[in-house]
mmCIF file of C-alpha atoms and ligand atoms in Angstrom:
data_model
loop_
_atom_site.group_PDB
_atom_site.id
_atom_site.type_symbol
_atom_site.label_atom_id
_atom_site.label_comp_id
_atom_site.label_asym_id
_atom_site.label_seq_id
_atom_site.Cartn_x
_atom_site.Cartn_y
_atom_site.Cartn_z
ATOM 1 C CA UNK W 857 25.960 162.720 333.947
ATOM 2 C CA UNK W 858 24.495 162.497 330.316
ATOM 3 C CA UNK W 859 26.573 165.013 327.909
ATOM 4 C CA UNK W 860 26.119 168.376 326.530
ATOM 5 C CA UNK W 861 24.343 168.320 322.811
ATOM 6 C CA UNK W 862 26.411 170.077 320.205
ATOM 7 C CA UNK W 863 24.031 170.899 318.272
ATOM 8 C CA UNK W 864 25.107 171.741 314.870
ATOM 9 C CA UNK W 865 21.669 172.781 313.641
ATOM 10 C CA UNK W 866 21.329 175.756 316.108
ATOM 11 C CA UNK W 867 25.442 176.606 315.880
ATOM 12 C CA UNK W 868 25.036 176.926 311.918
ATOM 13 C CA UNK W 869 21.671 179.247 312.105
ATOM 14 C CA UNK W 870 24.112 181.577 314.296
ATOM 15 C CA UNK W 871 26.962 181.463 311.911
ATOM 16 C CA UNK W 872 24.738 181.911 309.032
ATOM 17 C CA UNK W 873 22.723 185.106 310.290
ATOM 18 C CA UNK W 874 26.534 186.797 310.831
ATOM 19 C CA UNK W 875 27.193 185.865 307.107
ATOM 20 C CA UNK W 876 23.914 187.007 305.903
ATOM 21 C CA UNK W 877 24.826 190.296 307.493
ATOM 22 C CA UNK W 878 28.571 190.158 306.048
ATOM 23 C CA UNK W 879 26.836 189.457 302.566
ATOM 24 C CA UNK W 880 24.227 192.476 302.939
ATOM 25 C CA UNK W 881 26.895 194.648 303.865
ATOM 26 C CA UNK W 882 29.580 194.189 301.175
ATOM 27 C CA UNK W 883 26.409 194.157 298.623
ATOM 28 C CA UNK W 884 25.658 197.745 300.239
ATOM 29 C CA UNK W 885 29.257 199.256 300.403
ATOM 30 C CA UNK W 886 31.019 197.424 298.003
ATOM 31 C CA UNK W 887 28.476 196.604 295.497
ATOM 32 C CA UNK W 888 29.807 192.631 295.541
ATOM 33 C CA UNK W 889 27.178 189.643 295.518
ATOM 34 C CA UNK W 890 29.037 185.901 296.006
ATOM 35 C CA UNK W 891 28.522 184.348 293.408
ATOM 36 C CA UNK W 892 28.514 180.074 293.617
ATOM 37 C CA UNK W 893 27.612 177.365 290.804
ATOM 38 C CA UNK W 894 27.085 174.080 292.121
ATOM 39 C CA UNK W 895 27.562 171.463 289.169
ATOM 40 C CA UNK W 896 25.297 168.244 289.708
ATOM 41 C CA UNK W 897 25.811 165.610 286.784
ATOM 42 C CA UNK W 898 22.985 163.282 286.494
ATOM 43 C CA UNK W 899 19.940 162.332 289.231
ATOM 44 C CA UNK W 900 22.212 160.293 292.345
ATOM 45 C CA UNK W 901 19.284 161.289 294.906
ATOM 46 C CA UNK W 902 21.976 161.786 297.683
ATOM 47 C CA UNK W 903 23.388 163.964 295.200
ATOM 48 C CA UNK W 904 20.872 166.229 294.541
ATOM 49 C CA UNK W 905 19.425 166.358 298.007
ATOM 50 C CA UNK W 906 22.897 167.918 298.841
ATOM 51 C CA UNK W 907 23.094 170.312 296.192
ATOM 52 C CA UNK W 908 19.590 171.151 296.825
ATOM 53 C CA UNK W 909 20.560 172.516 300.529
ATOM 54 C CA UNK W 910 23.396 173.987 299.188
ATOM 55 C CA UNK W 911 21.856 176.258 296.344
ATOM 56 C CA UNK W 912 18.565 176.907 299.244
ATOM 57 C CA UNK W 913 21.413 178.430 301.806
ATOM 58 C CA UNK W 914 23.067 180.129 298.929
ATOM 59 C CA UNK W 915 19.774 182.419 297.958
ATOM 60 C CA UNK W 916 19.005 182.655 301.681
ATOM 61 C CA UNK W 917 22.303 184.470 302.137
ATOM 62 C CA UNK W 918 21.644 186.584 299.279
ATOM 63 C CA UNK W 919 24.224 185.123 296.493
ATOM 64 C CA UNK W 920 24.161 184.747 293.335
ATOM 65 C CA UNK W 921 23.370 181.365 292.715
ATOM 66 C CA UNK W 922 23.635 179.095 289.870
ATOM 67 C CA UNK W 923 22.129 175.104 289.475
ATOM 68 C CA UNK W 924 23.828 173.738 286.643
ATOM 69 C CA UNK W 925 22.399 170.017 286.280
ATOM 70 C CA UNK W 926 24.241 168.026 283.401
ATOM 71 C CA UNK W 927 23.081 164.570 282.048
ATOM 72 C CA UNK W 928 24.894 161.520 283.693
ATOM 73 C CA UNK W 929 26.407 161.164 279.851
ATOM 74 C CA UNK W 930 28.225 164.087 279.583
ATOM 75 C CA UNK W 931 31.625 163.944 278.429
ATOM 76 C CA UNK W 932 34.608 164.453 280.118
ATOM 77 C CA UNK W 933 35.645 166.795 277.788
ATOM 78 C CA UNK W 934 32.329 168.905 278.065
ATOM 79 C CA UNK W 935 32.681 169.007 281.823
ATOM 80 C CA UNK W 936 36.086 170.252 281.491
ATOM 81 C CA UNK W 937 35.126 172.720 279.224
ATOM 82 C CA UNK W 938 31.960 173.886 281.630
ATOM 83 C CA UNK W 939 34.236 174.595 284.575
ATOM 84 C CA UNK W 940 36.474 176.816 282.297
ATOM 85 C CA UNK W 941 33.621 178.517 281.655
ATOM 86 C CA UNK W 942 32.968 179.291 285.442
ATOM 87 C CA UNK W 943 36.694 179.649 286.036
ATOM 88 C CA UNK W 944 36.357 182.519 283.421
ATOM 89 C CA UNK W 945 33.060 183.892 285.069
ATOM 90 C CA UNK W 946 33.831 187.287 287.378
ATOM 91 C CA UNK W 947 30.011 186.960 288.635
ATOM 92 C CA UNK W 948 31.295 183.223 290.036
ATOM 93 C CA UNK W 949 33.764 183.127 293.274
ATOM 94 C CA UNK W 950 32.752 179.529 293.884
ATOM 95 C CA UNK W 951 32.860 176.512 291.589
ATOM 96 C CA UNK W 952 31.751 173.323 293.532
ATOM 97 C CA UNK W 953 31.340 170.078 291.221
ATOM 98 C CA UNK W 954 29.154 167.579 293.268
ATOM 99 C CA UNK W 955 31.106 164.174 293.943
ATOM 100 C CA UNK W 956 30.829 161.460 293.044
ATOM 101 C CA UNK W 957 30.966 161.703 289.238
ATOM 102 C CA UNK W 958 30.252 159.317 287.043
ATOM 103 C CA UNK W 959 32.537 156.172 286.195
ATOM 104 C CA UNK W 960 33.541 157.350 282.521
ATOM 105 C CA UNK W 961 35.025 161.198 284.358
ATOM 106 C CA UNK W 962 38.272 161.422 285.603
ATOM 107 C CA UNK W 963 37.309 163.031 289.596
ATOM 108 C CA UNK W 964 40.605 163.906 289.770
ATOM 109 C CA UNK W 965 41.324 165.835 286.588
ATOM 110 C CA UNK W 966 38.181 168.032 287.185
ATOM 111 C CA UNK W 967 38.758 169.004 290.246
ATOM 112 C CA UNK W 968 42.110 169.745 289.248
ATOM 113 C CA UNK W 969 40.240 171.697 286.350
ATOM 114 C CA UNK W 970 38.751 174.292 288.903
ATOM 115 C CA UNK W 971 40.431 177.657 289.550
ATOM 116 C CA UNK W 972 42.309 177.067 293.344
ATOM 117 C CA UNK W 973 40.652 180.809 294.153
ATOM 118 C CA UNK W 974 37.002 179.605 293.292
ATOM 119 C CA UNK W 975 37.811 176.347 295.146
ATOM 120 C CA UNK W 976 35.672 176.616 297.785
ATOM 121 C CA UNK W 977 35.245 173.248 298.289
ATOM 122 C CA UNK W 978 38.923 172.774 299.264
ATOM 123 C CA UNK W 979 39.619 169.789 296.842
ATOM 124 C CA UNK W 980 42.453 170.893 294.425
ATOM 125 C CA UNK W 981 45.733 169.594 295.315
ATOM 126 C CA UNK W 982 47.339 173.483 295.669
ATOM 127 C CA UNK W 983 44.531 174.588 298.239
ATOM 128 C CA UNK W 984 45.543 170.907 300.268
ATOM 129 C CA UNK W 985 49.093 172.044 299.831
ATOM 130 C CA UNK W 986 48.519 175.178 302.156
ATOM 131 C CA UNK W 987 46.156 173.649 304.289
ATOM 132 C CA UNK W 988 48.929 171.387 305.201
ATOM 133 C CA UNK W 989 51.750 174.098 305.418
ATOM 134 C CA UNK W 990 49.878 175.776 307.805
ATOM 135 C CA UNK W 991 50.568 179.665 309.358
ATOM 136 C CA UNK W 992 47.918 181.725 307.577
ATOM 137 C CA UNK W 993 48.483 180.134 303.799
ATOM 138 C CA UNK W 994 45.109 178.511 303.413
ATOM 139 C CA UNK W 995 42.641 180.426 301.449
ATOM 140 C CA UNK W 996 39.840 177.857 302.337
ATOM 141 C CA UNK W 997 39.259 175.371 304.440
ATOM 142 C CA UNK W 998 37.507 172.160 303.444
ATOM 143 C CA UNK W 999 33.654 172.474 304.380
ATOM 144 C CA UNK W 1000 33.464 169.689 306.828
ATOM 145 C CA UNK W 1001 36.568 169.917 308.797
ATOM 146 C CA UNK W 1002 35.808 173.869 309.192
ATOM 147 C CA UNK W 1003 32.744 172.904 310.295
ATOM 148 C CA UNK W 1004 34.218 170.477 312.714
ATOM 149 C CA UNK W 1005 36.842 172.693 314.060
ATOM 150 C CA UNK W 1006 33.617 175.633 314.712
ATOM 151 C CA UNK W 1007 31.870 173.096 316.436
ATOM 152 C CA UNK W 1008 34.696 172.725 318.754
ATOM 153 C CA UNK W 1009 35.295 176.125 319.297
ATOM 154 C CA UNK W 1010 31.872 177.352 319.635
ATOM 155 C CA UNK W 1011 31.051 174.690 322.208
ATOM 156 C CA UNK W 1012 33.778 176.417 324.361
ATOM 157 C CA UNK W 1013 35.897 172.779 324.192
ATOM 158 C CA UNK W 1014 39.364 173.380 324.992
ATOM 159 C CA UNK W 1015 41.601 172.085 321.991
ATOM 160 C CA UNK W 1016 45.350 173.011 323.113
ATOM 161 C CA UNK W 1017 47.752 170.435 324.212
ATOM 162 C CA UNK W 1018 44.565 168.216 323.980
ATOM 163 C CA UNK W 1019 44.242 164.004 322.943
ATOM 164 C CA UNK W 1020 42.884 164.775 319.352
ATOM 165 C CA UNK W 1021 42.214 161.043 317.948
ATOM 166 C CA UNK W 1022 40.656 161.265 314.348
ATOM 167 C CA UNK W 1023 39.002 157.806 313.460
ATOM 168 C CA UNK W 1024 39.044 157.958 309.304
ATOM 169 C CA UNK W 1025 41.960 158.473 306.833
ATOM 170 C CA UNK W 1026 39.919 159.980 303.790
ATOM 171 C CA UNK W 1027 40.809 163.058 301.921
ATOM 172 C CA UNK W 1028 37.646 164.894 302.290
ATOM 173 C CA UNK W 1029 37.346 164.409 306.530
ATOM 174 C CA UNK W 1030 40.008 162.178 308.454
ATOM 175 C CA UNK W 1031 43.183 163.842 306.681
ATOM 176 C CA UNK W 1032 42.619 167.388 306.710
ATOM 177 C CA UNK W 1033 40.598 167.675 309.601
ATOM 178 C CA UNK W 1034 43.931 166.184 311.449
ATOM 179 C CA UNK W 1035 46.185 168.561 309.631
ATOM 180 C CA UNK W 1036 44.140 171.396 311.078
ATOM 181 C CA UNK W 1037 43.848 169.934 314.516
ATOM 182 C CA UNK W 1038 47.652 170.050 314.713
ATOM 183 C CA UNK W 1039 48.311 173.646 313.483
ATOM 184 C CA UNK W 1040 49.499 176.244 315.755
ATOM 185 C CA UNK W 1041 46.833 178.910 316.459
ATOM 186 C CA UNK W 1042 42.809 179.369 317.773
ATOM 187 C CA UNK W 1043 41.128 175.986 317.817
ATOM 188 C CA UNK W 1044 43.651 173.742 317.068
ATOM 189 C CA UNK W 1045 47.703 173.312 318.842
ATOM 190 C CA UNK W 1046 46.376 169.721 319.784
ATOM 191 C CA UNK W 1047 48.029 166.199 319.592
ATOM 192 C CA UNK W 1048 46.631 163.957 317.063
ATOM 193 C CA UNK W 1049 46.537 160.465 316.284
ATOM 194 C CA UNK W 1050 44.565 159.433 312.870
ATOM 195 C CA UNK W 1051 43.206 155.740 312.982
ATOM 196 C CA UNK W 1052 42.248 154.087 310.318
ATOM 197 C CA UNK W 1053 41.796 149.927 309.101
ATOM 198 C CA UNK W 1054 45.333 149.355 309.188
ATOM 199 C CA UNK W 1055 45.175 150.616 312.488
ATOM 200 C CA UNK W 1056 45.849 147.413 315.209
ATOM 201 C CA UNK W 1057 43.839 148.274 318.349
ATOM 202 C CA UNK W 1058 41.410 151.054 317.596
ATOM 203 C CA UNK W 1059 39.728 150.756 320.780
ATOM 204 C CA UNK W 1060 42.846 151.547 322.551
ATOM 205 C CA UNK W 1061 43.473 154.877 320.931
ATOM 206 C CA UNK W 1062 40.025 156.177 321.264
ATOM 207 C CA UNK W 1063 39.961 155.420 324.789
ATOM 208 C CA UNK W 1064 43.139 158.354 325.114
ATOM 209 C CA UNK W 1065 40.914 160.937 323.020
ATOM 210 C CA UNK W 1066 40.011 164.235 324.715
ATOM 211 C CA UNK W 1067 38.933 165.106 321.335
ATOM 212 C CA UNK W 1068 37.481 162.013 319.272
ATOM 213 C CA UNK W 1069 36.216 162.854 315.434
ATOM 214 C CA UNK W 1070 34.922 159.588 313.543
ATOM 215 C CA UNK W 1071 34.533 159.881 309.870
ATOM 216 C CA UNK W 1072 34.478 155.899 308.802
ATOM 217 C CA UNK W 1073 31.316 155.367 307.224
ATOM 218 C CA UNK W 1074 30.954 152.442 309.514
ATOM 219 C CA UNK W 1075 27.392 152.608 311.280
ATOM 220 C CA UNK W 1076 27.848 152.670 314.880
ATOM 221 C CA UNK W 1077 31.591 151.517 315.141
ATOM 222 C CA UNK W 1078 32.868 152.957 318.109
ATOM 223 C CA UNK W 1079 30.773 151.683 321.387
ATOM 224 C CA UNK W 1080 30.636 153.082 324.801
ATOM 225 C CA UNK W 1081 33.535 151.428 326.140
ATOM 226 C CA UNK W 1082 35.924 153.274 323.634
ATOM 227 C CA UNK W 1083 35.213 156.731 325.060
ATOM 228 C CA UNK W 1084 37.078 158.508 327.961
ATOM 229 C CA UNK W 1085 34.810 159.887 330.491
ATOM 230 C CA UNK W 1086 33.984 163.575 329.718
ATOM 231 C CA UNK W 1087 35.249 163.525 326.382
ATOM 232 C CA UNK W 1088 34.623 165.595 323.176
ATOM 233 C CA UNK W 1089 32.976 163.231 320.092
ATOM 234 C CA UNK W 1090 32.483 164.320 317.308
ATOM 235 C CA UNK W 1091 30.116 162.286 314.518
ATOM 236 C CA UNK W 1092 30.919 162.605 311.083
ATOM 237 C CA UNK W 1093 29.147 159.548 310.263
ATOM 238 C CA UNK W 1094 25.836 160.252 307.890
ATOM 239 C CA UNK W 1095 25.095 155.836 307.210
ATOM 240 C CA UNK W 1096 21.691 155.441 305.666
ATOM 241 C CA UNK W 1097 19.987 152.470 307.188
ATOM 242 C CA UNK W 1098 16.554 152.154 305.976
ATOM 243 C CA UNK W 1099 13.310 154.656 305.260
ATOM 244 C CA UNK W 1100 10.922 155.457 307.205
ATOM 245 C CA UNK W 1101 7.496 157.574 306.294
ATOM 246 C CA UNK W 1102 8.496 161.289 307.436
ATOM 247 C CA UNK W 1103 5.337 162.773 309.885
ATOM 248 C CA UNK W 1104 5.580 166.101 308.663
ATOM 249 C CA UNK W 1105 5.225 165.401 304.462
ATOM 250 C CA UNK W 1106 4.558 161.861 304.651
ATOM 251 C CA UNK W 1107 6.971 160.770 301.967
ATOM 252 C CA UNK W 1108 9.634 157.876 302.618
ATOM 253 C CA UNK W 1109 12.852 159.897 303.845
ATOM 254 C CA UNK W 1110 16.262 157.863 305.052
ATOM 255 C CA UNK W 1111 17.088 156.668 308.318
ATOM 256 C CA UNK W 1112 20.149 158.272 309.378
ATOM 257 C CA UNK W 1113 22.636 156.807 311.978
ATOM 258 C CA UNK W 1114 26.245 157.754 312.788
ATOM 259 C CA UNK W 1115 29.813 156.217 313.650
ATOM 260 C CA UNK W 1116 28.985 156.235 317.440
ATOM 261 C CA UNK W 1117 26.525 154.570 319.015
ATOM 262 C CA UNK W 1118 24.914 157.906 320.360
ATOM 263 C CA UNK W 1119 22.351 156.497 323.295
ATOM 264 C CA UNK W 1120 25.097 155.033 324.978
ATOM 265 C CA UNK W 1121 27.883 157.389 324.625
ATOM 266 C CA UNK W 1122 25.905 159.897 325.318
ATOM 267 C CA UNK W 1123 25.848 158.836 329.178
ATOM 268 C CA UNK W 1124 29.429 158.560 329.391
ATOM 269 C CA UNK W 1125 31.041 161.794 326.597
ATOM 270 C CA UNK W 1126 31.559 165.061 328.235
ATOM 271 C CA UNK W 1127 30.088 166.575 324.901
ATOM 272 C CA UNK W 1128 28.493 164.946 321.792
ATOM 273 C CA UNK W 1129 27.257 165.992 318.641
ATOM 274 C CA UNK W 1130 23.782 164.357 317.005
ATOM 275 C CA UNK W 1131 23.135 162.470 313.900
ATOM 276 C CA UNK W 1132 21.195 164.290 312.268
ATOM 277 C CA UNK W 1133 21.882 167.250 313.712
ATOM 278 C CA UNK W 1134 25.592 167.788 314.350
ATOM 279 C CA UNK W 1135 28.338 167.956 311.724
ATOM 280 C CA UNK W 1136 25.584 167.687 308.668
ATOM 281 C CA UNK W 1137 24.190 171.299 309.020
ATOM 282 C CA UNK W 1138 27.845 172.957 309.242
ATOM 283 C CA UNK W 1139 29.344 171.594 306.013
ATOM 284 C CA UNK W 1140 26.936 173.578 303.841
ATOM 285 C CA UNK W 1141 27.204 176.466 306.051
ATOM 286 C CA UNK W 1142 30.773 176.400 306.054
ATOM 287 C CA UNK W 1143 30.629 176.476 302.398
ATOM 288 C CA UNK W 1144 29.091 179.678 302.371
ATOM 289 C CA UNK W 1145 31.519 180.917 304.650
ATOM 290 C CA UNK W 1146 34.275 180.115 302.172
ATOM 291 C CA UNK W 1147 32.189 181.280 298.850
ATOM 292 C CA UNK W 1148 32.018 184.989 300.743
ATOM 293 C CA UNK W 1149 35.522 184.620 301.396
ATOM 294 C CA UNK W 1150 36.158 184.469 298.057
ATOM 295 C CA UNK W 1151 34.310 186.816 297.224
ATOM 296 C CA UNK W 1152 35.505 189.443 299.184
ATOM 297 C CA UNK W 1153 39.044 188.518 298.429
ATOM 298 C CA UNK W 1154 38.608 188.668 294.842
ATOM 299 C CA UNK W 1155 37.153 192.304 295.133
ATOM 300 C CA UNK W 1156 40.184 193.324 297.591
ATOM 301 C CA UNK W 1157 38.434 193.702 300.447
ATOM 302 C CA UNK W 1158 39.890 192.761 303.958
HETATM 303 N N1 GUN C 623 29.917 164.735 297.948
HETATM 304 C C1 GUN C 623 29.816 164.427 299.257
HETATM 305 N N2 GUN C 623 30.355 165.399 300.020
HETATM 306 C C2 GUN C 623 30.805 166.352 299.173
HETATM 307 C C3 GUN C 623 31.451 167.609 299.353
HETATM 308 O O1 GUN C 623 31.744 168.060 300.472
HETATM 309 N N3 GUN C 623 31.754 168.290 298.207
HETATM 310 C C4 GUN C 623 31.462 167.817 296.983
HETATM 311 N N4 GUN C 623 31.808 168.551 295.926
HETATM 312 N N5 GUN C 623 30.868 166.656 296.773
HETATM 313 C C5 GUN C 623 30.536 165.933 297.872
#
């Protein structure tokens, strides 16, 4: 029987018309707007189709939103300085500084530069420090794993005592979204396994997943044979493989293909998610989610 489609598109409309009501109504009784500045240095055009989507979703919501572009020469010491002024901004609850930078910035000290409560992104090393402790410590969650996890959950896919395998060791996917799988509570309580290129027999492990989330960047990795009947799989994989001429604008737009190879595990996965289509749509949303968060916490209100 061919799966069930997650399909992130529709499940990140729903979750944004509840926070475009959440947003009207603290606006109305609190008289708080989120506020989120997206900093984009120079003119990467994977870059800045990103932060594109992000600062659209942001004015759909209602926030106040800020574009700051900066020229790919910018100093590391003028960066620094420009997300001290945000840090320093009441009007701003979220600070996101699009990644990669370029070669002459330090990632590491900026990121470390933003304010942990305006970092809705999820990147500085205290905000990964309660992520991984766990029990209700985490101010924000990072935007794709969220995302991932609300896929899960909203798809009705059980997730306690269940195979989690996580195929991926980075910091923005494969390592916190296995932290969360593991935590006690809604969503999560699972066994996980993270696989990665060190990793001897991948097929093996992925052939025990209930739950299987691929973040590797490696076009169409994991094949049919590698996924248990009736499975969960999850596709963080976004691999550009060509252009093609888009039938709605008719300008060149990328080809798009994920981790899995999604015609034939779709016949033999319980549940699958698209590419495009599945995890894409959520991160942005999820972003949102967090920049009201902070919002509201920053005002004092539960
Ligand atoms: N570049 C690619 N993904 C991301 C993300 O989630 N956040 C930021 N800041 N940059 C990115």
């Amino acid at each position: 029987m061919a799966a069930k489609i997650i399909s992130g598109t529709e499940i990140a409309a729903q979750i944004r018309e509840e926070l475009k009501k959440e947003v009207a109504e603290i606006k109305e009784k609190h008289g708080v707007v989120p506020g989120l500045v997206t900093i984009l240095i120079g003119e990467n055009p994977a870059s800045i189709s990103y932060v594109t989507g992000k600062q659209k979703t942001a004015k759909e919501l209602g926030f106040h939103s800020i574009q700051d572009n900066q020229p790919e020469n910018i100093s590391e010491e003028e960066l620094l300085r420009l997300v001290e002024k945000y840090n320093n901004d009441p009007t701003i609850h979220g600070i996101l500084v699009q990644l990669p930078l370029p070669k002459h910035i330090n990632e590491k000290k900026v990121l470390n530069a933003v304010d942990p409560d305006k970092d809705v992104d999820c990147f500085h090393p205290v905000n990964v420090g309660r992520l991984m402790i766990g029990g209700g410590e985490a101010k924000f969650l990072p935007c794709t794993p969220a995302g991932i996890q609300e896929l899960i959950v909203r798809s009705g896919i059980e997730t306690s005592g269940a195979e989690v395998v996580v195929v991926g060791r980075s910091n923005i996917v494969g390592k916190p979204i296995a932290n969360i799988m593991l935590q006690k509570g809604r969503g999560a309580n699972s066994t996980v396994t993270i696989v990665h290129t060190g990793t001897k027999d991948l097929a093996s492990h992925c052939r025990r997943a209930d739950i299987l989330i691929v973040a590797a960047g490696v076009p169409g990795l994991v094949k049919p044979e590698w996924i248990r009947p009736g499975s969960c799989v999850i596709d963080v994989g976004v691999n550009r493989v060509g252009e093609k001429m888009s039938e709605k604008t008719g300008k060149m737009v990328p080809i798009l293909k994920g981790d899995v190879d999604f015609d034939a595990a779709k016949e033999i996965a319980g549940a699958i998610t698209p590419v495009p289509g599945g995890v894409g749509p959520m991160t942005i949303t999820m972003l949102m989610k967090n920049t009201v968060k902070s919002a509201k916490l920053a005002a004092g209100i539960k």
